[in-house]
mmCIF file of C-alpha atoms in Angstrom:
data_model
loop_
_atom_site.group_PDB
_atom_site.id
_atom_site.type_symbol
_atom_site.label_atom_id
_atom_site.label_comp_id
_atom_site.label_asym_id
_atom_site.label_seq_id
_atom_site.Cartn_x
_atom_site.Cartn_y
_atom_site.Cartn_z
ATOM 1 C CA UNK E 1 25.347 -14.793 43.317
ATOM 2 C CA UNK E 2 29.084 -14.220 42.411
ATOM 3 C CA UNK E 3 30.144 -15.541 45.764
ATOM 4 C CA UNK E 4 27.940 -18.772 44.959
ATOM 5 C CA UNK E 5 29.164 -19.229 41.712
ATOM 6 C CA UNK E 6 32.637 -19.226 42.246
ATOM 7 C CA UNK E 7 32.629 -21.986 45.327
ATOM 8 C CA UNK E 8 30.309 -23.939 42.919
ATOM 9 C CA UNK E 9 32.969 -23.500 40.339
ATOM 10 C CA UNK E 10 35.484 -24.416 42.327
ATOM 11 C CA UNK E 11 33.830 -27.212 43.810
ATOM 12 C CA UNK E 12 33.398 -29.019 40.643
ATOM 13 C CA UNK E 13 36.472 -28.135 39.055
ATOM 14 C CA UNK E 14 37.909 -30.137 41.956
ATOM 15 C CA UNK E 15 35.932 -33.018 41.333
ATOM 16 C CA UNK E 16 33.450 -32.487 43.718
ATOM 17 C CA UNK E 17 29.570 -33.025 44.182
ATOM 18 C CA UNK E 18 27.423 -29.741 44.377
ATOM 19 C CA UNK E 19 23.463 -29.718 45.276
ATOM 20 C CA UNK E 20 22.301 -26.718 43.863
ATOM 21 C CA UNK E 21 19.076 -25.160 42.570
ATOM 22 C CA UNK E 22 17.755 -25.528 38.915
ATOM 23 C CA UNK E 23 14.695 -24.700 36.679
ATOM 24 C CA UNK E 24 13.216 -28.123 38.125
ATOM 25 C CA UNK E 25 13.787 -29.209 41.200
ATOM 26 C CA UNK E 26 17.507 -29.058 43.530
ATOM 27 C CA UNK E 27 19.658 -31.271 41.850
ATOM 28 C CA UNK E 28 23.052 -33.255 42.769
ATOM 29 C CA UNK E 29 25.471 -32.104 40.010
ATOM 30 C CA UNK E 30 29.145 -32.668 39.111
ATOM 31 C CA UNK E 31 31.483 -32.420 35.744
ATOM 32 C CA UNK E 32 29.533 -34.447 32.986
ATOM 33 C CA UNK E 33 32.462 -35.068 31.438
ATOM 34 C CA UNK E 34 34.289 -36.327 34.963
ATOM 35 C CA UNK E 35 33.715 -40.389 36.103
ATOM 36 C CA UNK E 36 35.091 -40.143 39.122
ATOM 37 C CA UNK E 37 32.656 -37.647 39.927
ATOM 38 C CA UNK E 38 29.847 -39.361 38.221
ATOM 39 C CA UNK E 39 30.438 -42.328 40.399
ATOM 40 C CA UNK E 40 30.440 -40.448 43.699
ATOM 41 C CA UNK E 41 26.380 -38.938 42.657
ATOM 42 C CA UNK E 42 25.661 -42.981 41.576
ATOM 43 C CA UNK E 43 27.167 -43.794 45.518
ATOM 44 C CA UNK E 44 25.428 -40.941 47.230
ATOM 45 C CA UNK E 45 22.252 -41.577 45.637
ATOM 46 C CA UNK E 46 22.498 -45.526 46.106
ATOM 47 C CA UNK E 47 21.124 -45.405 41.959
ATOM 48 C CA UNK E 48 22.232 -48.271 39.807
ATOM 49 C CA UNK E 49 24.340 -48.009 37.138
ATOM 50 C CA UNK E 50 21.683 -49.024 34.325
ATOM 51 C CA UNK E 51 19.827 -46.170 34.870
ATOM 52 C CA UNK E 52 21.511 -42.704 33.651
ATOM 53 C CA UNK E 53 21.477 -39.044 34.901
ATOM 54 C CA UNK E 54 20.752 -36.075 33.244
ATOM 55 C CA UNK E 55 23.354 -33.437 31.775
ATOM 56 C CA UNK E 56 22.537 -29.640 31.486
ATOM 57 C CA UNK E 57 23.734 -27.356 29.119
ATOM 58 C CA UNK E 58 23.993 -23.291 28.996
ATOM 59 C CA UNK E 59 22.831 -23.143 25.773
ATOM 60 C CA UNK E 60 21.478 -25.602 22.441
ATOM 61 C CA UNK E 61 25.066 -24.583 19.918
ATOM 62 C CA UNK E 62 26.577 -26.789 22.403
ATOM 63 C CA UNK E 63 24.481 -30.018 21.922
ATOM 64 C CA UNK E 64 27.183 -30.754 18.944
ATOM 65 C CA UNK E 65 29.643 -31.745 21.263
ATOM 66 C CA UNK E 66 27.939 -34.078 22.952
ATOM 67 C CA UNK E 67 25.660 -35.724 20.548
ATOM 68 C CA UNK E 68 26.702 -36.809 16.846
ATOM 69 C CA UNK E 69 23.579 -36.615 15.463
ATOM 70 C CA UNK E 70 20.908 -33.831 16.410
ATOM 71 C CA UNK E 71 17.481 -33.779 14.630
ATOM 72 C CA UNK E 72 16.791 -30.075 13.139
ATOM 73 C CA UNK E 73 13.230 -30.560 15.206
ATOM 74 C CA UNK E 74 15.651 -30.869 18.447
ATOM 75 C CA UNK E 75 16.259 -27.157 17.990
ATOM 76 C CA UNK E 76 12.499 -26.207 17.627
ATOM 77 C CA UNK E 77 11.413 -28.147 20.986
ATOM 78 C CA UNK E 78 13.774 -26.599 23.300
ATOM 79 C CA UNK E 79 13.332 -22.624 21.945
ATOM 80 C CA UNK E 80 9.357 -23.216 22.406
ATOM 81 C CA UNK E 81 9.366 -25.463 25.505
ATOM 82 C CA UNK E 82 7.031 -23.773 27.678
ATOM 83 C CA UNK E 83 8.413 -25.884 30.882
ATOM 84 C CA UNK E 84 11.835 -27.479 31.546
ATOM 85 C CA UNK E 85 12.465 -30.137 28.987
ATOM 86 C CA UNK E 86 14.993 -32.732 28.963
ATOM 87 C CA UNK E 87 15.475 -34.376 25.691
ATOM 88 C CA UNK E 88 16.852 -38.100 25.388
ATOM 89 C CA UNK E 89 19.064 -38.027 21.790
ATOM 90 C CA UNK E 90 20.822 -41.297 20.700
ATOM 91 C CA UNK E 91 24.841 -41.570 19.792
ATOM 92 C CA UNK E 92 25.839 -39.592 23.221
ATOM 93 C CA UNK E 93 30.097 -38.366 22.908
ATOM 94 C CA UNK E 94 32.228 -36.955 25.081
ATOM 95 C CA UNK E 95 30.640 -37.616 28.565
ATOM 96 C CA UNK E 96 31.536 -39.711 31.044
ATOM 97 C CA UNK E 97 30.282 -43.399 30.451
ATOM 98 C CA UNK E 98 28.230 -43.567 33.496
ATOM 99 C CA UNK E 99 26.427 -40.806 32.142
ATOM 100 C CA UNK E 100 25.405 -42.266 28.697
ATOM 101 C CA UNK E 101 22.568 -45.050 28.906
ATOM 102 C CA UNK E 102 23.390 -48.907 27.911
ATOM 103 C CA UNK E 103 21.836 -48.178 24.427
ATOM 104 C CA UNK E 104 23.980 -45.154 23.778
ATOM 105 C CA UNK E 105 21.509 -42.298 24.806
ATOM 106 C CA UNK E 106 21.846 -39.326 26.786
ATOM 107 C CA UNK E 107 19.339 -37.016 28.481
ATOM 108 C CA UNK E 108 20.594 -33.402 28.431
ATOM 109 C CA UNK E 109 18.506 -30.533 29.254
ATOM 110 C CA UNK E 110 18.925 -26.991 27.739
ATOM 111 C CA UNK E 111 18.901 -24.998 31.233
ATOM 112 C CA UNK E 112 16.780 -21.550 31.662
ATOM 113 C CA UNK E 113 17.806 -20.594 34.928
ATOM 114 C CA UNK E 114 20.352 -17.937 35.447
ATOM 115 C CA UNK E 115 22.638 -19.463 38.319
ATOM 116 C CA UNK E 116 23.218 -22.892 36.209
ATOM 117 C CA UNK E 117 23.774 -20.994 32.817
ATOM 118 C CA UNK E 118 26.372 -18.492 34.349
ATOM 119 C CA UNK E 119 27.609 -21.804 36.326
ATOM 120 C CA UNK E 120 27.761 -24.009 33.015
ATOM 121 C CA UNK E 121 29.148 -20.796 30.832
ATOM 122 C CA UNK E 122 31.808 -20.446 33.173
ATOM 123 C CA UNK E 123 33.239 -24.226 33.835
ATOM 124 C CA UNK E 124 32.683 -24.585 29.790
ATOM 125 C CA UNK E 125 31.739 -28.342 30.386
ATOM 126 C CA UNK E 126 27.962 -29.883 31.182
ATOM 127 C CA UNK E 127 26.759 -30.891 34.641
ATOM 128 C CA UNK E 128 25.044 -33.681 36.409
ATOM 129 C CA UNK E 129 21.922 -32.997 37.328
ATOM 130 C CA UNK E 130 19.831 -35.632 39.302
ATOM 131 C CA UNK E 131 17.352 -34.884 41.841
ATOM 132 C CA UNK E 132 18.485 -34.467 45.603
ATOM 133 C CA UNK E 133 17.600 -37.564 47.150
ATOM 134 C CA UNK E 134 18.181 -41.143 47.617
ATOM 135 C CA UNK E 135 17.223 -43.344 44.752
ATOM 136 C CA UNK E 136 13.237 -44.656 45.307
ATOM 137 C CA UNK E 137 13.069 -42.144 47.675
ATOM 138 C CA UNK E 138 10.245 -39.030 46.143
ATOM 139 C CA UNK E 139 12.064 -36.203 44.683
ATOM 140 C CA UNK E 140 11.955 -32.870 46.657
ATOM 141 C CA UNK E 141 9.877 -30.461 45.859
ATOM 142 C CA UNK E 142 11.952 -27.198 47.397
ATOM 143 C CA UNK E 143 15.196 -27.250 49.593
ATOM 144 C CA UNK E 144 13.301 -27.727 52.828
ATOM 145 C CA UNK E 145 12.528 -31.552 51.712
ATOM 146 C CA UNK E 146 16.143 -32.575 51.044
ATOM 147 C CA UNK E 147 17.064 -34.929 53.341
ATOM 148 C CA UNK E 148 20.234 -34.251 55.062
ATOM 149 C CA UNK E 149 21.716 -37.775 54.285
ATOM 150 C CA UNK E 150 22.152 -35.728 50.980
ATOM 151 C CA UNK E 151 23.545 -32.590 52.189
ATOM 152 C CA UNK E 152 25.965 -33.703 54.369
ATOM 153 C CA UNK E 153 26.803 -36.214 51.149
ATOM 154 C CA UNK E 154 27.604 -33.303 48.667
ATOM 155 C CA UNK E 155 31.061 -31.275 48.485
ATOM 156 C CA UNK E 156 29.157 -27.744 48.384
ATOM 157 C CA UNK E 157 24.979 -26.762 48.970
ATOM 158 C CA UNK E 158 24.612 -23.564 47.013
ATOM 159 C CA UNK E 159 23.351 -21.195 48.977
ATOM 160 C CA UNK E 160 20.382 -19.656 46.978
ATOM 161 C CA UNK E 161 17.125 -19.994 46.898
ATOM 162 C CA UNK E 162 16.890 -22.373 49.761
ATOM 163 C CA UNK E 163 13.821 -20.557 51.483
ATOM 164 C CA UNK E 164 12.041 -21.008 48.580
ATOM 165 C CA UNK E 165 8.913 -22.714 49.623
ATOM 166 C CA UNK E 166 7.214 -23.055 45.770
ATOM 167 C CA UNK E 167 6.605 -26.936 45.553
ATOM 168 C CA UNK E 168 8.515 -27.773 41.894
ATOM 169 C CA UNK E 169 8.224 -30.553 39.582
ATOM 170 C CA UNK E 170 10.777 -32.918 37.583
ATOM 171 C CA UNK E 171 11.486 -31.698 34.157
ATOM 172 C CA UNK E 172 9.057 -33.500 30.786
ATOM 173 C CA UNK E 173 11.313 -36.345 29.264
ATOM 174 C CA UNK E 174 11.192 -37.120 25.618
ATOM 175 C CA UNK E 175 12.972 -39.522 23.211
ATOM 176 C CA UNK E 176 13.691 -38.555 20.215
ATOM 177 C CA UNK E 177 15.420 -40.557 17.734
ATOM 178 C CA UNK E 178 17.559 -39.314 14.957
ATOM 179 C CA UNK E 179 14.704 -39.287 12.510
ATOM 180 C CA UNK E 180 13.053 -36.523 13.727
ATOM 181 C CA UNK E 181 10.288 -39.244 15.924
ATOM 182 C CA UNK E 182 9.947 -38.828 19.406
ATOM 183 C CA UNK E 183 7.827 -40.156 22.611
ATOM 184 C CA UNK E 184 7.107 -38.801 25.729
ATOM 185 C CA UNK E 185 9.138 -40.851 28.756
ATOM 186 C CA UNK E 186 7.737 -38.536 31.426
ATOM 187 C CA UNK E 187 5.103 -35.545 31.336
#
């Protein structure tokens, strides 16, 4: 895995788009904070511009840096989430503006999968992290069903996990406003 993480490393230190293997399904990532970058997944993917991507994070005592105002109940959902939960939080900073939604918001999913938190620890920025195919096109379920318009659109494939064959799911979306209220976007 060292081998994996430091071309990954490299790859988006450079700039550069990486498909890679998360807690959800193989993403396209890149530097959150980067809009070059973030423009080259919106091209790749053919996804429009109003809708925005997701950003991953190593760990919740960095959610500060990228959103002014966290609910205390934030904190609770992501240490009990029993599956990989990506929470929408209003007032998004220090990302990318392709990255933040038209009303301000920003998805950004705590990550519990050891390749993307030694990956995140180590750049010390958040990732991109959309799922591997073309937009309107159904997400992929395990490396085998990423089309190859996508890997031969991507700066580096990690190369772990790949033979998995376990058929994974997109991670549960909620909103959650500053006040603490929050609705389910997807299950």
């Amino acid at each position: 895995m060292k081998n994996e993480l430091e071309k990954a490393l490299s790859t988006l230190k450079a700039g550069g788009l990486i498909l890679y293997p998360t807690d959800t399904i193989w993403g396209i990532g890149c530097d959150a904070t980067n809009e070059v970058a973030v423009q080259k997944v919106m091209d790749l993917k053919g996804r429009s511009a109003s809708k925005s991507l997701i950003v991953l994070l190593d760990n919740e005592n960095k959610l500060a840096s990228y959103v002014r105002e966290i609910p205390d109940v934030a904190y609770d959902l992501i240490e009990f989430a029993e599956h990989p939960l990506t929470i929408v939080y209003s007032n998004a900073k220090n990302l990318a503006p392709s990255v933040i939604n038209e009303d301000g918001s920003v998805g950004i999913r705590v990550i519990k999968h050891t390749f993307c938190q030694q990956l995140i620890q180590r750049f010390r920025l958040p990732i991109v992290s959309t799922s591997a195919n073309i937009s309107g096109e159904p997400a992929p379920k395990n490396f085998s069903e990423v089309a190859q318009e996508i890997i031969d659109g991507v700066d580096y494939v990690v190369n772990l996990e790949q033979g998995a064959q376990e058929d994974k799911k997109p991670s549960t979306i909620m909103k959650l406003s500053p006040d603490g209220l929050f609705t389910f976007i997807r299950r």
